[in-house]
Amino acid sequence: MIKIKALTKSTSENNIVLIIDPKGFKKSDALSTEQNTAVKNAIKAETKKIFFNNGSFHTLVIFSEGAVTWKVAELLRKSGAKVCAILNENKSVSVNVLADDTKAALAMAEGIALANYQFLKHKADKKKLSHTLSEINLTNSKITKKEIADLNIIIGATYITRDLVNEPFSHLNAVQLSEEFKKIGKEAGFNVEVWNEAKIEAQKMGGLLAVNKGSKVPPTFNIMEYKPKNAINKKPYVLVGKGVVYDTGGLSLKPTPMSMDYMKCDMAGSAVVAGTMYAVAKAELPIHVIGLVPATDNWIGENSYAPGDVITMYSGATVEVMNTDAEGRIVLADALHYAKKLNPELVCDFATLTGAAVRAIGPYASAILGTADDEIKQDIFDSSYAVFERLVEFPLWDEYADELKSEVADFTNLGKGEGGQISAAKFLEKFTDYPWLHFDIAGPAFNHAQDAYKPKGGTGVGVRLMFDFFSKKAKK
Ligand code: BES
Ligand code: ZN
Ligand code: ZN
């Protein structure tokens, strides 16, 4: 893990990232006379950056004009990804980030740190492949200890989330996922209760059990709780995550290329829940949060549930299963029904739920739908800009629920192909009776190519968003 620290004085005996405002730039003490002249010339030539090689160290000067708005912060995170690549290419270990604006320095550090992530667990020559960069020093004395601590926490939480998503099913089945949650809970200081198959059967969680029928591994239902004594909320915030550790599609089998081949990512929602719980607990936010994860793979076996089956959900509702690949909504429904018991302030669920969400908006944003009031939605959108995790809201129109009508059961699990992210949400809505937001993260949760500071594979999308949301709640 990369470490971000405060440094009282920058020395020339290290790599430097210097962020300057080209407007009104006179000189920087971090640069030599020749370098200051070169920077001024670069400003005249309207360049955006200029790099100096000081023998064994590098000085990278990044130009950032005006106030650090959310857009500028994102540009700085993206430059951070480029800086990270240059430093690692040069086998650098440490870098000092210099900026007069604290927000600029923090965004740059965040970009570098998020970009420095690697998943090398299954590589033989880890040492050779491993990035050299391991330390970011922030020299601006206006940056608070808390800001630095929080940044380290959110980087750690994002790494944890990405690791969980990147771990293949061969090494992370439902039971193993629960073990990981326990480890994370122990490290961060929150409680983890795991229901085994017998308990899930006794509780009659019929949705989770139906999806699990074809599996060789039992399901688990995971309840994580962080309840600090100084919690400012009487009713808990509840996070629900889809924990489908692998999705073959079941008997409604998926094709392999660009489909089943990356379905280890289908527990990304559960990783958002664990990553957010980690961050909230580590930062000791005065917020009572409960995380719920129904976990199983969606396998094929002699006992698999089949298209046409009728199953009885935890809520007692019956569902005609028209497609076994629409399993995410089935397992989530049982968790959403459980959440009713918790008298929640708000329930947010995270799920790689539909290909329709990906077709609608690609990998650039999550689809969001829900019944929470406008004030909560505004807070979520504010956080989404702050961390640049974009959201597109879709409507919960009743016409989409009509698509779920069944002749034999209360409803089916399959809407029409068009607007499938909406009919999926309408299915989920039936199991809620509280303020609720559903995040369909199927697009942005898993990258097929690196995108600046978001690597190929698990991105951790959702965690920075929710940590920002809870941090702001804690301040109110
Ligand atoms: N896990 C998939 C959705 C998905 C698609 C996740 C792409 C990540 C990337 C989900 O379980 C699924 O298979 N959904 C089906 C639903 C359909 C059968 C109604 C889909 O979207 O095709
Ligand atoms: Zn599926
Ligand atoms: Zn799925």
Coordinates of C-alpha atoms in Angstrom, one line a residue, residues 121-394:
K121 CA -1.5 -11.9 -5.8
H122 CA -1.4 -14.6 -8.4
K123 CA 1.8 -13.5 -10.2
A124 CA 5.0 -15.5 -9.5
D125 CA 7.4 -12.6 -10.0
K126 CA 5.6 -10.1 -7.8
K127 CA 8.8 -8.3 -6.8
K128 CA 9.8 -7.6 -10.3
L129 CA 6.4 -6.4 -11.4
S130 CA 5.6 -4.4 -8.3
H131 CA 5.4 -0.6 -8.5
T132 CA 8.3 1.1 -6.7
L133 CA 6.4 4.1 -5.6
S134 CA 5.3 3.8 -2.0
E135 CA 5.2 7.2 -0.4
I136 CA 3.5 10.6 -1.2
N137 CA 4.5 13.6 0.9
L138 CA 2.2 16.6 1.2
T139 CA 4.1 19.7 2.1
N140 CA 1.3 22.2 2.3
S141 CA 1.0 23.0 6.1
K142 CA -2.7 24.0 5.6
I143 CA -3.6 20.4 5.0
T144 CA -5.0 18.9 8.2
K145 CA -4.0 15.6 9.8
K146 CA -7.6 14.5 9.5
E147 CA -7.6 15.2 5.7
I148 CA -4.5 13.1 5.3
A149 CA -5.9 10.3 7.6
D150 CA -9.1 10.3 5.6
L151 CA -7.3 10.2 2.3
N152 CA -5.2 7.2 3.5
I153 CA -8.4 5.5 4.6
I154 CA -10.3 6.0 1.4
I155 CA -7.3 4.7 -0.7
G156 CA -7.1 1.7 1.6
A157 CA -10.9 1.1 1.3
T158 CA -10.7 1.4 -2.5
Y159 CA -7.8 -1.1 -2.6
I160 CA -9.8 -3.6 -0.5
T161 CA -12.8 -3.2 -2.7
R162 CA -10.8 -3.7 -5.9
D163 CA -9.0 -6.7 -4.4
L164 CA -12.3 -8.4 -3.6
V165 CA -13.6 -7.8 -7.1
N166 CA -10.4 -9.0 -8.8
E167 CA -10.1 -12.2 -6.8
P168 CA -11.5 -15.0 -9.0
F169 CA -14.2 -17.4 -8.0
S170 CA -11.6 -20.2 -7.7
H171 CA -10.3 -18.3 -4.7
L172 CA -13.4 -16.5 -3.5
N173 CA -16.6 -18.4 -3.1
A174 CA -19.5 -17.3 -0.9
V175 CA -18.0 -18.9 2.3
Q176 CA -14.6 -17.4 1.5
L177 CA -16.2 -14.0 0.9
S178 CA -17.7 -14.1 4.4
E179 CA -14.3 -14.9 5.8
E180 CA -12.9 -11.8 4.0
F181 CA -15.7 -9.7 5.5
K182 CA -14.8 -11.0 9.0
K183 CA -11.1 -10.0 8.4
I184 CA -12.0 -6.6 7.2
G185 CA -14.4 -6.1 10.1
K186 CA -11.7 -7.1 12.6
E187 CA -9.2 -4.7 11.0
A188 CA -11.6 -1.7 10.8
G189 CA -13.6 -2.3 14.0
F190 CA -17.1 -3.4 12.9
N191 CA -19.1 -6.5 13.7
V192 CA -19.7 -9.3 11.2
E193 CA -22.4 -11.9 11.6
V194 CA -22.6 -14.7 9.0
W195 CA -25.6 -16.8 8.5
N196 CA -24.8 -20.3 7.2
E197 CA -27.1 -22.4 5.0
A198 CA -29.0 -24.0 7.9
K199 CA -29.8 -20.6 9.3
I200 CA -30.8 -19.3 5.8
E201 CA -33.1 -22.3 5.4
A202 CA -34.6 -21.8 8.9
Q203 CA -35.3 -18.2 8.0
K204 CA -36.8 -19.3 4.6
M205 CA -34.7 -16.9 2.5
G206 CA -36.2 -18.6 -0.6
G207 CA -34.6 -16.3 -3.2
L208 CA -31.1 -16.8 -2.0
L209 CA -31.7 -20.5 -1.6
A210 CA -33.2 -20.8 -5.2
V211 CA -30.2 -19.2 -6.9
N212 CA -27.9 -21.3 -4.8
K213 CA -29.6 -24.6 -5.7
G214 CA -27.2 -25.5 -8.6
S215 CA -24.1 -24.6 -6.5
K216 CA -21.5 -26.8 -4.9
V217 CA -20.9 -24.2 -2.2
P218 CA -23.5 -23.2 0.4
P219 CA -24.8 -19.6 0.4
T220 CA -24.1 -17.1 3.2
F221 CA -26.1 -14.1 4.4
N222 CA -23.8 -11.5 5.9
I223 CA -24.7 -8.8 8.4
M224 CA -22.1 -6.1 9.1
E225 CA -22.7 -3.5 11.7
Y226 CA -20.8 -0.4 12.8
K227 CA -22.6 1.3 15.7
P228 CA -20.5 3.9 17.5
K229 CA -21.7 5.3 20.8
N230 CA -21.7 8.8 19.5
A231 CA -23.9 8.0 16.4
I232 CA -25.9 11.0 15.3
N233 CA -28.5 8.9 13.5
K234 CA -31.2 7.1 15.5
K235 CA -32.2 4.9 12.6
P236 CA -29.4 3.1 10.8
Y237 CA -28.2 3.7 7.3
V238 CA -28.3 0.3 5.6
L239 CA -26.1 -0.7 2.7
V240 CA -27.0 -3.8 0.6
G241 CA -24.7 -5.4 -1.8
K242 CA -25.1 -8.1 -4.5
G243 CA -22.8 -10.9 -3.5
V244 CA -23.0 -13.2 -6.6
V245 CA -19.4 -14.4 -6.4
Y246 CA -19.8 -15.9 -10.0
D247 CA -22.6 -15.6 -12.5
T248 CA -22.7 -18.3 -15.2
G249 CA -26.3 -17.3 -15.9
G250 CA -27.4 -20.7 -14.6
L251 CA -29.4 -22.8 -17.0
S252 CA -30.1 -19.5 -19.0
L253 CA -26.4 -19.8 -19.6
K254 CA -24.2 -16.8 -20.6
P255 CA -21.9 -16.8 -23.6
T256 CA -18.2 -16.7 -22.6
P257 CA -16.4 -13.8 -24.4
M258 CA -17.0 -10.4 -22.8
S259 CA -19.7 -11.9 -20.7
M260 CA -19.2 -15.0 -18.4
D261 CA -15.5 -14.5 -18.7
Y262 CA -15.5 -11.6 -16.3
M263 CA -18.4 -12.6 -14.1
K264 CA -16.1 -12.9 -11.0
C265 CA -17.1 -9.2 -10.8
D266 CA -20.7 -10.0 -10.0
M267 CA -20.0 -9.5 -6.2
A268 CA -18.8 -5.9 -6.8
G269 CA -21.8 -4.5 -5.0
S270 CA -20.9 -6.6 -1.9
A271 CA -17.3 -5.2 -2.1
V272 CA -18.7 -1.7 -2.1
V273 CA -20.6 -2.5 1.1
A274 CA -17.5 -4.0 2.8
G275 CA -15.2 -1.2 1.5
T276 CA -17.6 1.5 2.7
M277 CA -18.0 -0.2 6.1
Y278 CA -14.2 -0.3 6.4
A279 CA -13.8 3.4 5.6
V280 CA -16.6 4.6 7.9
A281 CA -15.3 2.5 10.8
K282 CA -11.7 3.4 10.3
A283 CA -12.5 7.1 10.2
E284 CA -14.7 6.5 13.3
L285 CA -17.5 8.5 11.7
P286 CA -20.4 9.0 14.2
I287 CA -22.8 7.1 12.0
H288 CA -24.6 3.9 12.6
V289 CA -24.3 1.8 9.4
I290 CA -25.4 -1.8 8.7
G291 CA -24.3 -3.7 5.7
L292 CA -26.2 -6.7 4.3
V293 CA -24.8 -9.1 1.7
P294 CA -26.6 -12.2 0.3
A295 CA -23.8 -14.3 -1.2
T296 CA -23.8 -17.3 -3.6
D297 CA -22.6 -18.2 -7.0
N298 CA -25.1 -18.7 -9.8
W299 CA -24.0 -22.2 -11.0
I300 CA -25.3 -25.0 -13.1
G301 CA -25.8 -28.3 -11.5
E302 CA -28.3 -31.2 -11.3
N303 CA -30.3 -29.2 -8.8
S304 CA -30.2 -25.9 -10.5
Y305 CA -33.4 -23.7 -10.5
A306 CA -35.0 -23.6 -13.9
P307 CA -36.8 -21.2 -16.1
G308 CA -40.5 -21.6 -15.3
D309 CA -39.9 -22.5 -11.6
V310 CA -42.0 -20.8 -9.0
I311 CA -40.1 -19.8 -5.9
T312 CA -41.2 -18.3 -2.6
M313 CA -39.2 -15.4 -1.4
Y314 CA -38.2 -14.4 2.1
S315 CA -41.0 -11.9 2.0
G316 CA -43.6 -14.6 1.2
A317 CA -44.1 -13.3 -2.3
T318 CA -43.9 -15.9 -5.1
V319 CA -41.8 -15.3 -8.2
E320 CA -42.0 -17.1 -11.6
V321 CA -38.4 -17.4 -12.7
M322 CA -38.4 -16.7 -16.4
N323 CA -34.6 -16.4 -16.7
T324 CA -32.1 -17.8 -14.3
D325 CA -29.6 -15.1 -15.3
A326 CA -31.7 -12.4 -13.6
E327 CA -30.5 -13.8 -10.3
G328 CA -29.2 -10.6 -8.8
R329 CA -32.6 -9.1 -8.1
I330 CA -33.7 -12.4 -6.5
V331 CA -30.9 -12.5 -3.9
L332 CA -31.1 -8.8 -3.3
A333 CA -34.9 -9.0 -2.7
D334 CA -34.4 -11.2 0.3
A335 CA -31.8 -8.7 1.8
L336 CA -34.1 -5.7 1.0
H337 CA -36.9 -7.5 2.8
Y338 CA -34.6 -8.2 5.8
A339 CA -33.8 -4.5 5.9
K340 CA -37.4 -3.6 6.7
K341 CA -36.8 -5.0 10.2
L342 CA -34.0 -2.5 10.8
N343 CA -36.3 0.6 10.6
P344 CA -33.7 2.2 8.4
E345 CA -33.1 5.9 7.7
L346 CA -32.1 5.1 4.2
V347 CA -31.3 1.9 2.3
C348 CA -28.7 2.0 -0.6
D349 CA -28.1 -1.1 -2.6
F350 CA -25.2 -1.7 -4.9
A351 CA -25.3 -4.3 -7.7
T352 CA -23.8 -5.3 -11.0
L353 CA -27.4 -5.9 -11.9
T354 CA -28.1 -5.4 -15.6
G355 CA -26.5 -5.4 -19.0
A356 CA -29.2 -2.8 -19.8
A357 CA -27.6 -0.3 -17.6
V358 CA -24.3 -0.8 -19.4
R359 CA -26.0 -0.5 -22.8
A360 CA -27.7 2.7 -21.7
I361 CA -24.7 4.6 -20.3
G362 CA -21.6 2.4 -20.8
P363 CA -18.8 2.3 -18.2
Y364 CA -18.9 6.0 -17.4
A365 CA -21.7 6.1 -14.8
S366 CA -23.9 4.1 -12.5
A367 CA -27.6 4.0 -13.0
I368 CA -29.5 5.2 -10.0
L369 CA -33.2 4.7 -9.2
G370 CA -35.1 5.0 -6.0
T371 CA -37.8 6.3 -3.7
A372 CA -35.6 8.4 -1.3
D373 CA -36.6 12.1 -1.2
D374 CA -35.1 14.9 -3.3
E375 CA -32.9 16.1 -0.4
I376 CA -31.2 12.7 -0.1
K377 CA -30.8 12.4 -3.8
Q378 CA -29.3 15.9 -4.0
D379 CA -26.8 14.9 -1.3
I380 CA -25.9 11.8 -3.2
F381 CA -25.5 13.8 -6.4
D382 CA -23.3 16.4 -4.6
S383 CA -21.0 13.6 -3.4
S384 CA -21.0 12.0 -6.9
Y385 CA -19.6 15.3 -8.3
A386 CA -17.1 15.7 -5.5
V387 CA -15.5 12.3 -6.1
F388 CA -16.3 12.1 -9.8
E389 CA -18.3 8.9 -9.7
R390 CA -21.1 9.9 -12.1
L391 CA -24.7 8.9 -11.7
V392 CA -27.6 8.9 -14.2
E393 CA -31.1 8.8 -12.7
F394 CA -33.8 6.6 -14.3

